[in-house]
Amino acid sequence: MLADLSGPLLAQTITTGILWGLMYALIALGLTVIFGVMEICNFAHGDFLMTSMFVAYVCSLPLLGLNALQSLPINIVFMFLMGIIIYRILIKPVINAPPLAQIFSTFGLLVFLRGLAQFIFTADYHSLEKLAVAGRVELLGAFLPKPQVAAALGAMIMFAAVYFFIMKTKTGWALLAVAENKQAAALMGIDSNKMFALAWGVGAACVSVAGALLANFYYVFPEVGAIFGFLSFVTVALGGFGSIQGAFWAGLIIGMTESLAGTLIAPSFKYLVVFVIFLLVVLIRPRGLMGHAS
């Protein structure tokens, strides 16, 4: 039976959907950047998120005693360098290989990162020793957790920063040129290998922000990347692979769909409804809501 959605419950449902939607969009941003430049799906993307959450967790331990926001510079630098190193060691050798080799490479990375996290931190659930923000705020009759509000604000700032970087800077234009035509970019003196490495670094840095903000209100454990990684693929496919604007709006759609389905029907149905809508969009418009035709 459908719930009665009115008054404060409606406000709570909508605002919760927006907050989670912005979080999903931010998680998917890094995946969008990498695919947009290289057309390679990073199946370890969810475990990049998990790694950044553990970086935030380690920084919160008594030795450093930093909250998620204070440790953000460390997190961004660590993940940026990790992205570049992974490209150099794992991705560069299979750039011109069949797509199946690229899939196996990133899937193997997924298994490695998850296994390493389980070995170091065990399969237990962890939470940050020191929180950046806590409590809740009331808005239009809805009570919003401050950590999720901070994450939503961080998501909007990050989207604006990445959009500005890609669309308004020379380095961003070089990334776009390589994404459009690698051979033509080479004729203009653009080193595609450097741009590919940069794309992996930027993509990993984007997910580092998502991981740090998520760790402030969500448990940290080795399997945390599974569901969020899967949802990031749904977000990117729904919005259109390689489309930053598409990832933003698709994240909001998924967040709102989850929230409405969880309230109107039952929480156990929320992912089912999301995937039904996703399948319908893929059947009707395979390139996604804002993707470009091949």
PDB file of C-alpha atoms in Angstrom:
ATOM      1  CA  MET A   1       0.000   0.000   0.000  1.00  0.00           C
ATOM      2  CA  LEU A   2       1.253   3.454  -0.881  1.00  0.00           C
ATOM      3  CA  ALA A   3       2.032   5.800   1.991  1.00  0.00           C
ATOM      4  CA  ASP A   4       0.272   9.137   2.378  1.00  0.00           C
ATOM      5  CA  LEU A   5       2.848  11.625   1.128  1.00  0.00           C
ATOM      6  CA  SER A   6       1.945  15.075   2.400  1.00  0.00           C
ATOM      7  CA  GLY A   7       3.194  17.900   4.598  1.00  0.00           C
ATOM      8  CA  PRO A   8       6.428  17.312   6.530  1.00  0.00           C
ATOM      9  CA  LEU A   9       6.785  13.784   5.111  1.00  0.00           C
ATOM     10  CA  LEU A  10       6.791  15.180   1.570  1.00  0.00           C
ATOM     11  CA  ALA A  11       9.420  17.783   2.484  1.00  0.00           C
ATOM     12  CA  GLN A  12      11.542  15.135   4.213  1.00  0.00           C
ATOM     13  CA  THR A  13      11.298  12.775   1.241  1.00  0.00           C
ATOM     14  CA  ILE A  14      12.208  15.416  -1.346  1.00  0.00           C
ATOM     15  CA  THR A  15      15.114  16.910   0.595  1.00  0.00           C
ATOM     16  CA  THR A  16      16.503  13.464   1.449  1.00  0.00           C
ATOM     17  CA  GLY A  17      16.315  12.531  -2.225  1.00  0.00           C
ATOM     18  CA  ILE A  18      18.164  15.693  -3.257  1.00  0.00           C
ATOM     19  CA  LEU A  19      20.915  15.179  -0.667  1.00  0.00           C
ATOM     20  CA  TRP A  20      21.525  11.553  -1.663  1.00  0.00           C
ATOM     21  CA  GLY A  21      21.191  12.445  -5.336  1.00  0.00           C
ATOM     22  CA  LEU A  22      23.996  14.991  -5.092  1.00  0.00           C
ATOM     23  CA  MET A  23      26.112  12.395  -3.286  1.00  0.00           C
ATOM     24  CA  TYR A  24      25.535   9.841  -6.052  1.00  0.00           C
ATOM     25  CA  ALA A  25      26.360  12.459  -8.669  1.00  0.00           C
ATOM     26  CA  LEU A  26      29.626  13.334  -6.923  1.00  0.00           C
ATOM     27  CA  ILE A  27      30.637   9.664  -6.673  1.00  0.00           C
ATOM     28  CA  ALA A  28      29.929   9.213 -10.392  1.00  0.00           C
ATOM     29  CA  LEU A  29      31.838  12.360 -11.408  1.00  0.00           C
ATOM     30  CA  GLY A  30      35.262  10.702 -11.397  1.00  0.00           C
ATOM     31  CA  LEU A  31      33.983   7.781 -13.458  1.00  0.00           C
ATOM     32  CA  THR A  32      32.514  10.245 -15.955  1.00  0.00           C
ATOM     33  CA  VAL A  33      35.804  12.135 -16.325  1.00  0.00           C
ATOM     34  CA  ILE A  34      37.825   8.977 -17.017  1.00  0.00           C
ATOM     35  CA  PHE A  35      35.328   7.542 -19.491  1.00  0.00           C
ATOM     36  CA  GLY A  36      34.823  10.885 -21.190  1.00  0.00           C
ATOM     37  CA  VAL A  37      38.526  11.155 -22.009  1.00  0.00           C
ATOM     38  CA  MET A  38      39.481   7.510 -22.598  1.00  0.00           C
ATOM     39  CA  GLU A  39      36.233   5.574 -23.103  1.00  0.00           C
ATOM     40  CA  ILE A  40      37.413   3.025 -20.532  1.00  0.00           C
ATOM     41  CA  CYS A  41      35.098   1.854 -17.750  1.00  0.00           C
ATOM     42  CA  ASN A  42      36.903   1.681 -14.420  1.00  0.00           C
ATOM     43  CA  PHE A  43      35.231  -1.261 -12.703  1.00  0.00           C
ATOM     44  CA  ALA A  44      37.285  -0.524  -9.589  1.00  0.00           C
ATOM     45  CA  HIS A  45      35.653   2.893  -9.216  1.00  0.00           C
ATOM     46  CA  GLY A  46      33.668   1.842  -6.151  1.00  0.00           C
ATOM     47  CA  ASP A  47      36.868   0.633  -4.536  1.00  0.00           C
ATOM     48  CA  PHE A  48      38.528   3.963  -5.284  1.00  0.00           C
ATOM     49  CA  LEU A  49      35.718   5.380  -3.147  1.00  0.00           C
ATOM     50  CA  MET A  50      36.389   2.772  -0.462  1.00  0.00           C
ATOM     51  CA  THR A  51      40.110   3.620  -0.496  1.00  0.00           C
ATOM     52  CA  SER A  52      39.442   7.331  -0.045  1.00  0.00           C
ATOM     53  CA  MET A  53      37.085   6.562   2.843  1.00  0.00           C
ATOM     54  CA  PHE A  54      39.820   4.534   4.547  1.00  0.00           C
ATOM     55  CA  VAL A  55      42.273   7.396   3.985  1.00  0.00           C
ATOM     56  CA  ALA A  56      39.826   9.659   5.843  1.00  0.00           C
ATOM     57  CA  TYR A  57      39.470   7.002   8.555  1.00  0.00           C
ATOM     58  CA  VAL A  58      43.237   6.623   9.045  1.00  0.00           C
ATOM     59  CA  CYS A  59      43.647  10.406   9.217  1.00  0.00           C
ATOM     60  CA  SER A  60      40.988  10.526  11.953  1.00  0.00           C
ATOM     61  CA  LEU A  61      42.916   8.132  14.215  1.00  0.00           C
ATOM     62  CA  PRO A  62      44.682   9.646  17.268  1.00  0.00           C
ATOM     63  CA  LEU A  63      48.071   9.841  15.512  1.00  0.00           C
ATOM     64  CA  LEU A  64      46.810  12.632  13.214  1.00  0.00           C
ATOM     65  CA  GLY A  65      43.411  13.395  14.736  1.00  0.00           C
ATOM     66  CA  LEU A  66      42.017  15.059  11.606  1.00  0.00           C
ATOM     67  CA  ASN A  67      38.362  15.179  10.668  1.00  0.00           C
ATOM     68  CA  ALA A  68      37.187  14.451   7.118  1.00  0.00           C
ATOM     69  CA  LEU A  69      37.440  18.074   5.970  1.00  0.00           C
ATOM     70  CA  GLN A  70      40.841  18.659   7.564  1.00  0.00           C
ATOM     71  CA  SER A  71      42.212  15.513   5.920  1.00  0.00           C
ATOM     72  CA  LEU A  72      40.754  16.399   2.512  1.00  0.00           C
ATOM     73  CA  PRO A  73      44.027  17.846   1.084  1.00  0.00           C
ATOM     74  CA  ILE A  74      45.869  14.648   2.073  1.00  0.00           C
ATOM     75  CA  ASN A  75      43.081  12.558   0.589  1.00  0.00           C
ATOM     76  CA  ILE A  76      43.020  14.458  -2.705  1.00  0.00           C
ATOM     77  CA  VAL A  77      46.808  14.296  -3.186  1.00  0.00           C
ATOM     78  CA  PHE A  78      46.944  10.598  -2.240  1.00  0.00           C
ATOM     79  CA  MET A  79      44.137   9.607  -4.613  1.00  0.00           C
ATOM     80  CA  PHE A  80      45.416  11.849  -7.428  1.00  0.00           C
ATOM     81  CA  LEU A  81      48.838  10.192  -7.290  1.00  0.00           C
ATOM     82  CA  MET A  82      47.244   6.762  -6.956  1.00  0.00           C
ATOM     83  CA  GLY A  83      45.191   7.385 -10.091  1.00  0.00           C
ATOM     84  CA  ILE A  84      48.266   8.398 -12.100  1.00  0.00           C
ATOM     85  CA  ILE A  85      50.308   5.420 -10.847  1.00  0.00           C
ATOM     86  CA  ILE A  86      47.505   2.987 -11.682  1.00  0.00           C
ATOM     87  CA  TYR A  87      47.277   4.440 -15.172  1.00  0.00           C
ATOM     88  CA  ARG A  88      51.032   4.117 -15.735  1.00  0.00           C
ATOM     89  CA  ILE A  89      51.290   0.558 -14.403  1.00  0.00           C
ATOM     90  CA  LEU A  90      47.952  -1.039 -15.251  1.00  0.00           C
ATOM     91  CA  ILE A  91      45.999   0.933 -17.848  1.00  0.00           C
ATOM     92  CA  LYS A  92      48.624   2.253 -20.262  1.00  0.00           C
ATOM     93  CA  PRO A  93      49.743  -1.254 -21.359  1.00  0.00           C
ATOM     94  CA  VAL A  94      46.165  -2.194 -22.360  1.00  0.00           C
ATOM     95  CA  ILE A  95      45.029   1.056 -24.021  1.00  0.00           C
ATOM     96  CA  ASN A  96      45.190  -0.486 -27.491  1.00  0.00           C
ATOM     97  CA  ALA A  97      44.236  -3.973 -26.325  1.00  0.00           C
ATOM     98  CA  PRO A  98      40.756  -5.470 -26.857  1.00  0.00           C
ATOM     99  CA  PRO A  99      38.066  -4.067 -24.514  1.00  0.00           C
ATOM    100  CA  LEU A 100      37.953  -7.374 -22.637  1.00  0.00           C
ATOM    101  CA  ALA A 101      41.577  -6.889 -21.535  1.00  0.00           C
ATOM    102  CA  GLN A 102      40.708  -3.429 -20.198  1.00  0.00           C
ATOM    103  CA  ILE A 103      37.722  -4.851 -18.321  1.00  0.00           C
ATOM    104  CA  PHE A 104      39.825  -7.612 -16.748  1.00  0.00           C
ATOM    105  CA  SER A 105      42.515  -5.091 -15.773  1.00  0.00           C
ATOM    106  CA  THR A 106      40.155  -2.834 -13.840  1.00  0.00           C
ATOM    107  CA  PHE A 107      38.227  -5.800 -12.416  1.00  0.00           C
ATOM    108  CA  GLY A 108      41.510  -7.261 -11.178  1.00  0.00           C
ATOM    109  CA  LEU A 109      42.273  -3.889  -9.590  1.00  0.00           C
ATOM    110  CA  LEU A 110      38.893  -4.076  -7.832  1.00  0.00           C
ATOM    111  CA  VAL A 111      39.753  -7.489  -6.355  1.00  0.00           C
ATOM    112  CA  PHE A 112      43.214  -6.293  -5.297  1.00  0.00           C
ATOM    113  CA  LEU A 113      42.033  -3.103  -3.568  1.00  0.00           C
ATOM    114  CA  ARG A 114      39.202  -4.867  -1.773  1.00  0.00           C
ATOM    115  CA  GLY A 115      41.426  -7.738  -0.662  1.00  0.00           C
ATOM    116  CA  LEU A 116      44.116  -5.324   0.530  1.00  0.00           C
ATOM    117  CA  ALA A 117      41.552  -3.385   2.582  1.00  0.00           C
ATOM    118  CA  GLN A 118      40.267  -6.591   4.170  1.00  0.00           C
ATOM    119  CA  PHE A 119      43.817  -7.667   4.995  1.00  0.00           C
ATOM    120  CA  ILE A 120      44.754  -4.346   6.607  1.00  0.00           C
ATOM    121  CA  PHE A 121      41.481  -3.283   8.233  1.00  0.00           C
ATOM    122  CA  THR A 122      39.574  -6.632   8.423  1.00  0.00           C
ATOM    123  CA  ALA A 123      35.955  -6.890   7.297  1.00  0.00           C
ATOM    124  CA  ASP A 124      34.714  -4.930  10.334  1.00  0.00           C
ATOM    125  CA  TYR A 125      32.740  -1.706  10.101  1.00  0.00           C
ATOM    126  CA  HIS A 126      34.648   1.418  11.101  1.00  0.00           C
ATOM    127  CA  SER A 127      33.623   5.000  11.752  1.00  0.00           C
ATOM    128  CA  LEU A 128      35.684   8.162  11.867  1.00  0.00           C
ATOM    129  CA  GLU A 129      37.178   8.972  15.259  1.00  0.00           C
ATOM    130  CA  LYS A 130      36.579  12.672  14.666  1.00  0.00           C
ATOM    131  CA  LEU A 131      33.621  14.087  12.722  1.00  0.00           C
ATOM    132  CA  ALA A 132      33.801  17.298  10.717  1.00  0.00           C
ATOM    133  CA  VAL A 133      30.158  18.225  11.300  1.00  0.00           C
ATOM    134  CA  ALA A 134      27.377  16.635  13.316  1.00  0.00           C
ATOM    135  CA  GLY A 135      23.780  17.263  14.300  1.00  0.00           C
ATOM    136  CA  ARG A 136      20.870  18.263  12.101  1.00  0.00           C
ATOM    137  CA  VAL A 137      19.167  21.339  10.722  1.00  0.00           C
ATOM    138  CA  GLU A 138      15.471  22.002  10.052  1.00  0.00           C
ATOM    139  CA  LEU A 139      14.371  23.211   6.614  1.00  0.00           C
ATOM    140  CA  LEU A 140      10.730  23.539   5.502  1.00  0.00           C
ATOM    141  CA  GLY A 141       9.630  21.041   8.120  1.00  0.00           C
ATOM    142  CA  ALA A 142      12.310  18.515   7.189  1.00  0.00           C
ATOM    143  CA  PHE A 143      15.150  17.564   9.514  1.00  0.00           C
ATOM    144  CA  LEU A 144      18.380  17.244   7.548  1.00  0.00           C
ATOM    145  CA  PRO A 145      21.596  15.701   8.899  1.00  0.00           C
ATOM    146  CA  LYS A 146      24.332  18.331   8.768  1.00  0.00           C
ATOM    147  CA  PRO A 147      26.942  15.846   7.432  1.00  0.00           C
ATOM    148  CA  GLN A 148      24.732  15.118   4.411  1.00  0.00           C
ATOM    149  CA  VAL A 149      24.063  18.820   3.870  1.00  0.00           C
ATOM    150  CA  ALA A 150      27.833  19.415   3.916  1.00  0.00           C
ATOM    151  CA  ALA A 151      28.301  16.558   1.429  1.00  0.00           C
ATOM    152  CA  ALA A 152      25.660  18.031  -0.885  1.00  0.00           C
ATOM    153  CA  LEU A 153      27.332  21.450  -0.780  1.00  0.00           C
ATOM    154  CA  GLY A 154      30.686  19.790  -1.433  1.00  0.00           C
ATOM    155  CA  ALA A 155      29.206  17.969  -4.424  1.00  0.00           C
ATOM    156  CA  MET A 156      27.953  21.198  -5.996  1.00  0.00           C
ATOM    157  CA  ILE A 157      31.292  22.934  -5.401  1.00  0.00           C
ATOM    158  CA  MET A 158      33.186  19.993  -6.895  1.00  0.00           C
ATOM    159  CA  PHE A 159      30.967  19.861  -9.983  1.00  0.00           C
ATOM    160  CA  ALA A 160      31.454  23.591 -10.530  1.00  0.00           C
ATOM    161  CA  ALA A 161      35.234  23.268 -10.081  1.00  0.00           C
ATOM    162  CA  VAL A 162      35.571  20.334 -12.501  1.00  0.00           C
ATOM    163  CA  TYR A 163      33.318  22.006 -15.070  1.00  0.00           C
ATOM    164  CA  PHE A 164      35.381  25.204 -14.856  1.00  0.00           C
ATOM    165  CA  PHE A 165      38.643  23.239 -15.112  1.00  0.00           C
ATOM    166  CA  ILE A 166      37.547  21.343 -18.221  1.00  0.00           C
ATOM    167  CA  MET A 167      35.715  24.141 -20.017  1.00  0.00           C
ATOM    168  CA  LYS A 168      37.747  27.229 -19.062  1.00  0.00           C
ATOM    169  CA  THR A 169      41.400  26.175 -18.780  1.00  0.00           C
ATOM    170  CA  LYS A 170      43.989  25.238 -21.408  1.00  0.00           C
ATOM    171  CA  THR A 171      44.625  21.901 -19.714  1.00  0.00           C
ATOM    172  CA  GLY A 172      40.910  21.182 -19.756  1.00  0.00           C
ATOM    173  CA  TRP A 173      40.747  22.046 -23.447  1.00  0.00           C
ATOM    174  CA  ALA A 174      43.625  19.634 -24.045  1.00  0.00           C
ATOM    175  CA  LEU A 175      41.655  16.891 -22.287  1.00  0.00           C
ATOM    176  CA  LEU A 176      38.652  17.656 -24.486  1.00  0.00           C
ATOM    177  CA  ALA A 177      40.829  17.613 -27.603  1.00  0.00           C
ATOM    178  CA  VAL A 178      42.241  14.184 -26.746  1.00  0.00           C
ATOM    179  CA  ALA A 179      38.757  12.900 -25.951  1.00  0.00           C
ATOM    180  CA  GLU A 180      37.470  14.170 -29.302  1.00  0.00           C
ATOM    181  CA  ASN A 181      40.315  12.971 -31.527  1.00  0.00           C
ATOM    182  CA  LYS A 182      43.594  11.611 -30.202  1.00  0.00           C
ATOM    183  CA  GLN A 183      45.372  11.805 -33.571  1.00  0.00           C
ATOM    184  CA  ALA A 184      44.325  15.404 -34.233  1.00  0.00           C
ATOM    185  CA  ALA A 185      45.358  16.358 -30.692  1.00  0.00           C
ATOM    186  CA  ALA A 186      48.794  14.835 -31.299  1.00  0.00           C
ATOM    187  CA  LEU A 187      49.204  17.006 -34.406  1.00  0.00           C
ATOM    188  CA  MET A 188      48.592  20.035 -32.172  1.00  0.00           C
ATOM    189  CA  GLY A 189      51.409  18.930 -29.864  1.00  0.00           C
ATOM    190  CA  ILE A 190      49.210  17.472 -27.112  1.00  0.00           C
ATOM    191  CA  ASP A 191      50.674  14.392 -25.408  1.00  0.00           C
ATOM    192  CA  SER A 192      47.745  11.986 -25.128  1.00  0.00           C
ATOM    193  CA  ASN A 193      49.531   9.780 -22.570  1.00  0.00           C
ATOM    194  CA  LYS A 194      49.958  12.745 -20.220  1.00  0.00           C
ATOM    195  CA  MET A 195      46.299  13.668 -20.689  1.00  0.00           C
ATOM    196  CA  PHE A 196      45.185  10.093 -20.014  1.00  0.00           C
ATOM    197  CA  ALA A 197      47.268  10.015 -16.831  1.00  0.00           C
ATOM    198  CA  LEU A 198      45.808  13.376 -15.817  1.00  0.00           C
ATOM    199  CA  ALA A 199      42.280  12.078 -16.439  1.00  0.00           C
ATOM    200  CA  TRP A 200      42.890   9.155 -14.088  1.00  0.00           C
ATOM    201  CA  GLY A 201      44.404  11.478 -11.512  1.00  0.00           C
ATOM    202  CA  VAL A 202      41.507  13.942 -11.711  1.00  0.00           C
ATOM    203  CA  GLY A 203      38.958  11.118 -11.672  1.00  0.00           C
ATOM    204  CA  ALA A 204      40.529   9.631  -8.548  1.00  0.00           C
ATOM    205  CA  ALA A 205      40.752  13.080  -6.920  1.00  0.00           C
ATOM    206  CA  CYS A 206      37.036  13.616  -7.561  1.00  0.00           C
ATOM    207  CA  VAL A 207      36.133  10.370  -5.836  1.00  0.00           C
ATOM    208  CA  SER A 208      38.454  11.275  -2.946  1.00  0.00           C
ATOM    209  CA  VAL A 209      36.196  14.228  -2.138  1.00  0.00           C
ATOM    210  CA  ALA A 210      33.144  11.973  -2.303  1.00  0.00           C
ATOM    211  CA  GLY A 211      34.789   9.375  -0.066  1.00  0.00           C
ATOM    212  CA  ALA A 212      35.879  11.888   2.569  1.00  0.00           C
ATOM    213  CA  LEU A 213      32.429  13.494   2.736  1.00  0.00           C
ATOM    214  CA  LEU A 214      30.660  10.118   2.755  1.00  0.00           C
ATOM    215  CA  ALA A 215      32.901   8.768   5.530  1.00  0.00           C
ATOM    216  CA  ASN A 216      31.692  11.598   7.761  1.00  0.00           C
ATOM    217  CA  PHE A 217      28.236   9.990   8.048  1.00  0.00           C
ATOM    218  CA  TYR A 218      28.583   6.442   6.691  1.00  0.00           C
ATOM    219  CA  TYR A 219      30.381   3.349   7.930  1.00  0.00           C
ATOM    220  CA  VAL A 220      33.760   2.527   6.384  1.00  0.00           C
ATOM    221  CA  PHE A 221      34.343  -1.130   5.456  1.00  0.00           C
ATOM    222  CA  PRO A 222      35.965  -3.029   2.554  1.00  0.00           C
ATOM    223  CA  GLU A 223      32.675  -3.837   0.802  1.00  0.00           C
ATOM    224  CA  VAL A 224      31.337  -0.271   0.919  1.00  0.00           C
ATOM    225  CA  GLY A 225      32.352   0.330  -2.682  1.00  0.00           C
ATOM    226  CA  ALA A 226      30.143  -2.461  -4.037  1.00  0.00           C
ATOM    227  CA  ILE A 227      26.737  -0.771  -3.921  1.00  0.00           C
ATOM    228  CA  PHE A 228      28.056   2.769  -4.446  1.00  0.00           C
ATOM    229  CA  GLY A 229      30.204   1.627  -7.349  1.00  0.00           C
ATOM    230  CA  PHE A 230      27.237  -0.078  -8.961  1.00  0.00           C
ATOM    231  CA  LEU A 231      25.060   2.992  -8.458  1.00  0.00           C
ATOM    232  CA  SER A 232      27.776   5.184  -9.975  1.00  0.00           C
ATOM    233  CA  PHE A 233      27.670   3.070 -13.149  1.00  0.00           C
ATOM    234  CA  VAL A 234      23.892   3.385 -13.231  1.00  0.00           C
ATOM    235  CA  THR A 235      24.225   7.155 -12.757  1.00  0.00           C
ATOM    236  CA  VAL A 236      26.772   7.540 -15.558  1.00  0.00           C
ATOM    237  CA  ALA A 237      24.853   5.279 -17.949  1.00  0.00           C
ATOM    238  CA  LEU A 238      21.579   7.036 -17.180  1.00  0.00           C
ATOM    239  CA  GLY A 239      23.045  10.509 -17.666  1.00  0.00           C
ATOM    240  CA  GLY A 240      25.186   9.553 -20.645  1.00  0.00           C
ATOM    241  CA  PHE A 241      28.746   8.222 -20.530  1.00  0.00           C
ATOM    242  CA  GLY A 242      31.203  11.102 -20.507  1.00  0.00           C
ATOM    243  CA  SER A 243      28.609  13.806 -19.778  1.00  0.00           C
ATOM    244  CA  ILE A 244      29.297  15.803 -16.609  1.00  0.00           C
ATOM    245  CA  GLN A 245      25.902  17.512 -16.781  1.00  0.00           C
ATOM    246  CA  GLY A 246      24.279  14.129 -17.379  1.00  0.00           C
ATOM    247  CA  ALA A 247      25.927  12.644 -14.277  1.00  0.00           C
ATOM    248  CA  PHE A 248      24.679  15.570 -12.190  1.00  0.00           C
ATOM    249  CA  TRP A 249      21.047  15.289 -13.268  1.00  0.00           C
ATOM    250  CA  ALA A 250      21.056  11.490 -13.286  1.00  0.00           C
ATOM    251  CA  GLY A 251      22.341  11.485  -9.706  1.00  0.00           C
ATOM    252  CA  LEU A 252      19.446  13.702  -8.652  1.00  0.00           C
ATOM    253  CA  ILE A 253      16.966  11.479 -10.511  1.00  0.00           C
ATOM    254  CA  ILE A 254      18.296   8.369  -8.781  1.00  0.00           C
ATOM    255  CA  GLY A 255      18.298  10.035  -5.368  1.00  0.00           C
ATOM    256  CA  MET A 256      14.725  11.283  -5.774  1.00  0.00           C
ATOM    257  CA  THR A 257      13.541   7.934  -7.144  1.00  0.00           C
ATOM    258  CA  GLU A 258      15.100   6.068  -4.226  1.00  0.00           C
ATOM    259  CA  SER A 259      13.606   8.417  -1.672  1.00  0.00           C
ATOM    260  CA  LEU A 260      10.110   8.417  -3.180  1.00  0.00           C
ATOM    261  CA  ALA A 261      10.062   4.644  -3.682  1.00  0.00           C
ATOM    262  CA  GLY A 262      11.348   4.024  -0.164  1.00  0.00           C
ATOM    263  CA  THR A 263       8.653   6.265   1.324  1.00  0.00           C
ATOM    264  CA  LEU A 264       5.683   5.455  -0.920  1.00  0.00           C
ATOM    265  CA  ILE A 265       6.230   1.707  -1.304  1.00  0.00           C
ATOM    266  CA  ALA A 266       8.901   0.228   0.993  1.00  0.00           C
ATOM    267  CA  PRO A 267      12.625   0.772   1.575  1.00  0.00           C
ATOM    268  CA  SER A 268      13.352  -2.692   0.175  1.00  0.00           C
ATOM    269  CA  PHE A 269      11.875  -1.636  -3.191  1.00  0.00           C
ATOM    270  CA  LYS A 270      13.917   1.528  -3.718  1.00  0.00           C
ATOM    271  CA  TYR A 271      16.749  -0.047  -5.733  1.00  0.00           C
ATOM    272  CA  LEU A 272      14.283  -2.121  -7.751  1.00  0.00           C
ATOM    273  CA  VAL A 273      12.430   1.013  -8.870  1.00  0.00           C
ATOM    274  CA  VAL A 274      15.732   2.747  -9.715  1.00  0.00           C
ATOM    275  CA  PHE A 275      16.851  -0.116 -11.946  1.00  0.00           C
ATOM    276  CA  VAL A 276      13.453  -0.384 -13.654  1.00  0.00           C
ATOM    277  CA  ILE A 277      13.644   3.314 -14.589  1.00  0.00           C
ATOM    278  CA  PHE A 278      17.260   2.843 -15.651  1.00  0.00           C
ATOM    279  CA  LEU A 279      16.350  -0.069 -17.940  1.00  0.00           C
ATOM    280  CA  LEU A 280      13.488   1.901 -19.482  1.00  0.00           C
ATOM    281  CA  VAL A 281      15.776   4.838 -20.254  1.00  0.00           C
ATOM    282  CA  VAL A 282      18.438   2.534 -21.727  1.00  0.00           C
ATOM    283  CA  LEU A 283      15.844   0.816 -23.933  1.00  0.00           C
ATOM    284  CA  ILE A 284      14.364   4.101 -25.143  1.00  0.00           C
ATOM    285  CA  ARG A 285      17.591   6.135 -25.301  1.00  0.00           C
ATOM    286  CA  PRO A 286      20.655   3.840 -25.154  1.00  0.00           C
ATOM    287  CA  ARG A 287      23.162   6.717 -25.064  1.00  0.00           C
ATOM    288  CA  GLY A 288      21.595   8.111 -21.873  1.00  0.00           C
ATOM    289  CA  LEU A 289      19.699  11.297 -21.168  1.00  0.00           C
ATOM    290  CA  MET A 290      22.496  13.671 -22.221  1.00  0.00           C
ATOM    291  CA  GLY A 291      24.898  11.382 -24.068  1.00  0.00           C
ATOM    292  CA  HIS A 292      25.961  12.027 -27.645  1.00  0.00           C
ATOM    293  CA  ALA A 293      25.308   9.673 -30.510  1.00  0.00           C
ATOM    294  CA  SER A 294      28.346   7.780 -31.771  1.00  0.00           C
TER     295      SER A 294
END
